[in-house]
Amino acid sequence: MYATSTSALYADLAEKYLADRPYAAGTVVKLGGSAEITVSGQRGDNDVFGVISTNPAHLMNSKPTDTELNAAVALTGRVPCKVTGPIEKGAMLVSNGDGSARMERNPLMGSV
C-alpha cells in the first residue's frame, strides 16, 4: 500500500478518467463523448456521472499519463460544484445543461 495521507478536510474520493477536452474543477460531467467523460449538456440529465474534483483525498486510477485530459472525477465526498441560480443549504442539485448544476425541489429519479 502506498499512502500519503490518512485524513483530509473537505475532500473527496475521486478517480481519473480521460476527458474529451480540459474541464475546470466543479464542472458537471457524464460518461460519453469522444473519450470516457464529457460535459453534461442537458438540463436534468439522468446520465450525470460526477463533478471534476478540486482536492481529492484519495485518487484512484492515478497511473494514467498526466495530461490535461486526465480529469479527476469526484465520486463521493465534499466537492465544490459550479452552480447557476440560487440554492439553499441541503438542496438537491441537477444538471443545468451547461456544465453547472442548479437547485431542483422535485428532481426526477436518477437526475440528482
PDB file of C-alpha atoms in Angstrom:
ATOM      1  CA  MET A   1       0.000   0.000   0.000  1.00  0.00           C
ATOM      2  CA  TYR A   2       1.205   3.475  -0.883  1.00  0.00           C
ATOM      3  CA  ALA A   3      -0.337   6.306   1.163  1.00  0.00           C
ATOM      4  CA  THR A   4       0.368   9.983   1.579  1.00  0.00           C
ATOM      5  CA  SER A   5      -2.435  10.866   3.999  1.00  0.00           C
ATOM      6  CA  THR A   6      -4.815   9.168   6.377  1.00  0.00           C
ATOM      7  CA  SER A   7      -7.207  12.090   6.761  1.00  0.00           C
ATOM      8  CA  ALA A   8      -8.351  15.141   4.863  1.00  0.00           C
ATOM      9  CA  LEU A   9     -10.523  18.177   5.499  1.00  0.00           C
ATOM     10  CA  TYR A  10     -13.313  18.894   2.979  1.00  0.00           C
ATOM     11  CA  ALA A  11     -12.100  16.483   0.350  1.00  0.00           C
ATOM     12  CA  ASP A  12     -13.458  13.707  -1.831  1.00  0.00           C
ATOM     13  CA  LEU A  13     -12.858  10.284  -3.285  1.00  0.00           C
ATOM     14  CA  ALA A  14     -12.035  10.651  -6.986  1.00  0.00           C
ATOM     15  CA  GLU A  15     -10.924   8.571  -9.949  1.00  0.00           C
ATOM     16  CA  LYS A  16      -9.097   9.677 -13.091  1.00  0.00           C
ATOM     17  CA  TYR A  17     -10.935   9.464 -16.407  1.00  0.00           C
ATOM     18  CA  LEU A  18      -9.922  10.551 -19.896  1.00  0.00           C
ATOM     19  CA  ALA A  19     -11.915  13.656 -20.875  1.00  0.00           C
ATOM     20  CA  ASP A  20     -12.761  14.785 -24.394  1.00  0.00           C
ATOM     21  CA  ARG A  21     -11.335  18.234 -23.534  1.00  0.00           C
ATOM     22  CA  PRO A  22      -9.942  20.013 -20.439  1.00  0.00           C
ATOM     23  CA  TYR A  23     -12.571  20.817 -17.796  1.00  0.00           C
ATOM     24  CA  ALA A  24     -12.334  23.214 -14.864  1.00  0.00           C
ATOM     25  CA  ALA A  25     -12.847  22.000 -11.312  1.00  0.00           C
ATOM     26  CA  GLY A  26     -16.527  21.930 -10.362  1.00  0.00           C
ATOM     27  CA  THR A  27     -17.761  21.038 -13.864  1.00  0.00           C
ATOM     28  CA  VAL A  28     -20.642  18.531 -14.001  1.00  0.00           C
ATOM     29  CA  VAL A  29     -19.721  15.627 -16.308  1.00  0.00           C
ATOM     30  CA  LYS A  30     -21.211  12.410 -17.666  1.00  0.00           C
ATOM     31  CA  LEU A  31     -19.843   9.261 -19.279  1.00  0.00           C
ATOM     32  CA  GLY A  32     -19.518   9.501 -23.053  1.00  0.00           C
ATOM     33  CA  GLY A  33     -18.328  11.839 -25.746  1.00  0.00           C
ATOM     34  CA  SER A  34     -15.221  11.091 -27.788  1.00  0.00           C
ATOM     35  CA  ALA A  35     -13.373   9.896 -24.642  1.00  0.00           C
ATOM     36  CA  GLU A  36     -14.520   8.446 -21.294  1.00  0.00           C
ATOM     37  CA  ILE A  37     -16.221  11.608 -19.974  1.00  0.00           C
ATOM     38  CA  THR A  38     -17.764  14.767 -21.395  1.00  0.00           C
ATOM     39  CA  VAL A  39     -19.633  17.795 -20.047  1.00  0.00           C
ATOM     40  CA  SER A  40     -23.284  17.263 -19.106  1.00  0.00           C
ATOM     41  CA  GLY A  41     -25.092  19.318 -21.722  1.00  0.00           C
ATOM     42  CA  GLN A  42     -28.715  18.535 -20.886  1.00  0.00           C
ATOM     43  CA  ARG A  43     -30.918  20.069 -18.175  1.00  0.00           C
ATOM     44  CA  GLY A  44     -31.866  17.457 -15.577  1.00  0.00           C
ATOM     45  CA  ASP A  45     -29.559  14.938 -17.272  1.00  0.00           C
ATOM     46  CA  ASN A  46     -30.086  11.378 -15.977  1.00  0.00           C
ATOM     47  CA  ASP A  47     -26.597  10.437 -17.172  1.00  0.00           C
ATOM     48  CA  VAL A  48     -24.688  12.709 -14.761  1.00  0.00           C
ATOM     49  CA  PHE A  49     -21.613  10.858 -13.537  1.00  0.00           C
ATOM     50  CA  GLY A  50     -19.841  13.291 -11.221  1.00  0.00           C
ATOM     51  CA  VAL A  51     -18.058  16.598 -10.756  1.00  0.00           C
ATOM     52  CA  ILE A  52     -14.449  17.456 -11.617  1.00  0.00           C
ATOM     53  CA  SER A  53     -12.575  17.345  -8.307  1.00  0.00           C
ATOM     54  CA  THR A  54     -10.575  20.163  -6.765  1.00  0.00           C
ATOM     55  CA  ASN A  55      -8.775  18.309  -3.987  1.00  0.00           C
ATOM     56  CA  PRO A  56      -9.207  14.525  -3.847  1.00  0.00           C
ATOM     57  CA  ALA A  57      -8.193  12.950  -0.537  1.00  0.00           C
ATOM     58  CA  HIS A  58      -7.966   9.604  -2.323  1.00  0.00           C
ATOM     59  CA  LEU A  59      -7.307   9.392  -6.065  1.00  0.00           C
ATOM     60  CA  MET A  60      -7.969   6.065  -7.763  1.00  0.00           C
ATOM     61  CA  ASN A  61      -6.608   5.068 -11.190  1.00  0.00           C
ATOM     62  CA  SER A  62      -3.840   7.620 -10.663  1.00  0.00           C
ATOM     63  CA  LYS A  63      -1.339   5.997 -13.055  1.00  0.00           C
ATOM     64  CA  PRO A  64      -2.619   7.301 -16.439  1.00  0.00           C
ATOM     65  CA  THR A  65      -0.291   9.825 -18.019  1.00  0.00           C
ATOM     66  CA  ASP A  66      -0.580  13.270 -16.533  1.00  0.00           C
ATOM     67  CA  THR A  67      -2.085  15.233 -19.390  1.00  0.00           C
ATOM     68  CA  GLU A  68      -4.657  17.991 -19.221  1.00  0.00           C
ATOM     69  CA  LEU A  69      -7.229  15.465 -20.484  1.00  0.00           C
ATOM     70  CA  ASN A  70      -6.912  13.159 -17.443  1.00  0.00           C
ATOM     71  CA  ALA A  71      -9.568  14.559 -15.132  1.00  0.00           C
ATOM     72  CA  ALA A  72     -10.156  13.532 -11.521  1.00  0.00           C
ATOM     73  CA  VAL A  73     -13.902  12.936 -11.177  1.00  0.00           C
ATOM     74  CA  ALA A  74     -15.234  13.149  -7.616  1.00  0.00           C
ATOM     75  CA  LEU A  75     -17.387  10.119  -6.902  1.00  0.00           C
ATOM     76  CA  THR A  76     -18.307  10.987  -3.291  1.00  0.00           C
ATOM     77  CA  GLY A  77     -17.429  13.497  -0.576  1.00  0.00           C
ATOM     78  CA  ARG A  78     -17.477  17.264  -0.264  1.00  0.00           C
ATOM     79  CA  VAL A  79     -16.982  18.667  -3.728  1.00  0.00           C
ATOM     80  CA  PRO A  80     -17.215  22.278  -4.894  1.00  0.00           C
ATOM     81  CA  CYS A  81     -19.570  22.450  -7.869  1.00  0.00           C
ATOM     82  CA  LYS A  82     -20.383  25.158 -10.401  1.00  0.00           C
ATOM     83  CA  VAL A  83     -23.954  26.296  -9.714  1.00  0.00           C
ATOM     84  CA  THR A  84     -26.339  28.504 -11.691  1.00  0.00           C
ATOM     85  CA  GLY A  85     -29.028  30.404  -9.806  1.00  0.00           C
ATOM     86  CA  PRO A  86     -29.897  30.493  -6.114  1.00  0.00           C
ATOM     87  CA  ILE A  87     -29.506  27.423  -3.929  1.00  0.00           C
ATOM     88  CA  GLU A  88     -30.282  26.559  -0.314  1.00  0.00           C
ATOM     89  CA  LYS A  89     -28.371  24.504   2.215  1.00  0.00           C
ATOM     90  CA  GLY A  90     -29.214  20.834   1.696  1.00  0.00           C
ATOM     91  CA  ALA A  91     -30.729  21.460  -1.739  1.00  0.00           C
ATOM     92  CA  MET A  92     -30.732  18.707  -4.325  1.00  0.00           C
ATOM     93  CA  LEU A  93     -28.777  19.665  -7.441  1.00  0.00           C
ATOM     94  CA  VAL A  94     -29.325  18.542 -11.029  1.00  0.00           C
ATOM     95  CA  SER A  95     -27.501  19.328 -14.257  1.00  0.00           C
ATOM     96  CA  ASN A  96     -28.220  22.769 -15.671  1.00  0.00           C
ATOM     97  CA  GLY A  97     -27.141  21.759 -19.184  1.00  0.00           C
ATOM     98  CA  ASP A  98     -24.006  23.895 -19.352  1.00  0.00           C
ATOM     99  CA  GLY A  99     -21.581  22.036 -17.074  1.00  0.00           C
ATOM    100  CA  SER A 100     -23.068  23.601 -13.963  1.00  0.00           C
ATOM    101  CA  ALA A 101     -25.790  22.417 -11.593  1.00  0.00           C
ATOM    102  CA  ARG A 102     -28.989  24.068 -10.367  1.00  0.00           C
ATOM    103  CA  MET A 103     -31.331  23.548  -7.442  1.00  0.00           C
ATOM    104  CA  GLU A 104     -34.345  21.321  -8.074  1.00  0.00           C
ATOM    105  CA  ARG A 105     -37.083  20.910  -5.445  1.00  0.00           C
ATOM    106  CA  ASN A 106     -38.635  17.796  -7.032  1.00  0.00           C
ATOM    107  CA  PRO A 107     -35.947  16.169  -9.170  1.00  0.00           C
ATOM    108  CA  LEU A 108     -36.674  13.186 -11.370  1.00  0.00           C
ATOM    109  CA  MET A 109     -35.291   9.903 -10.099  1.00  0.00           C
ATOM    110  CA  GLY A 110     -31.679   9.444 -11.203  1.00  0.00           C
ATOM    111  CA  SER A 111     -31.019  13.099 -12.021  1.00  0.00           C
ATOM    112  CA  VAL A 112     -29.531  14.279  -8.675  1.00  0.00           C
TER     113      VAL A 112
END
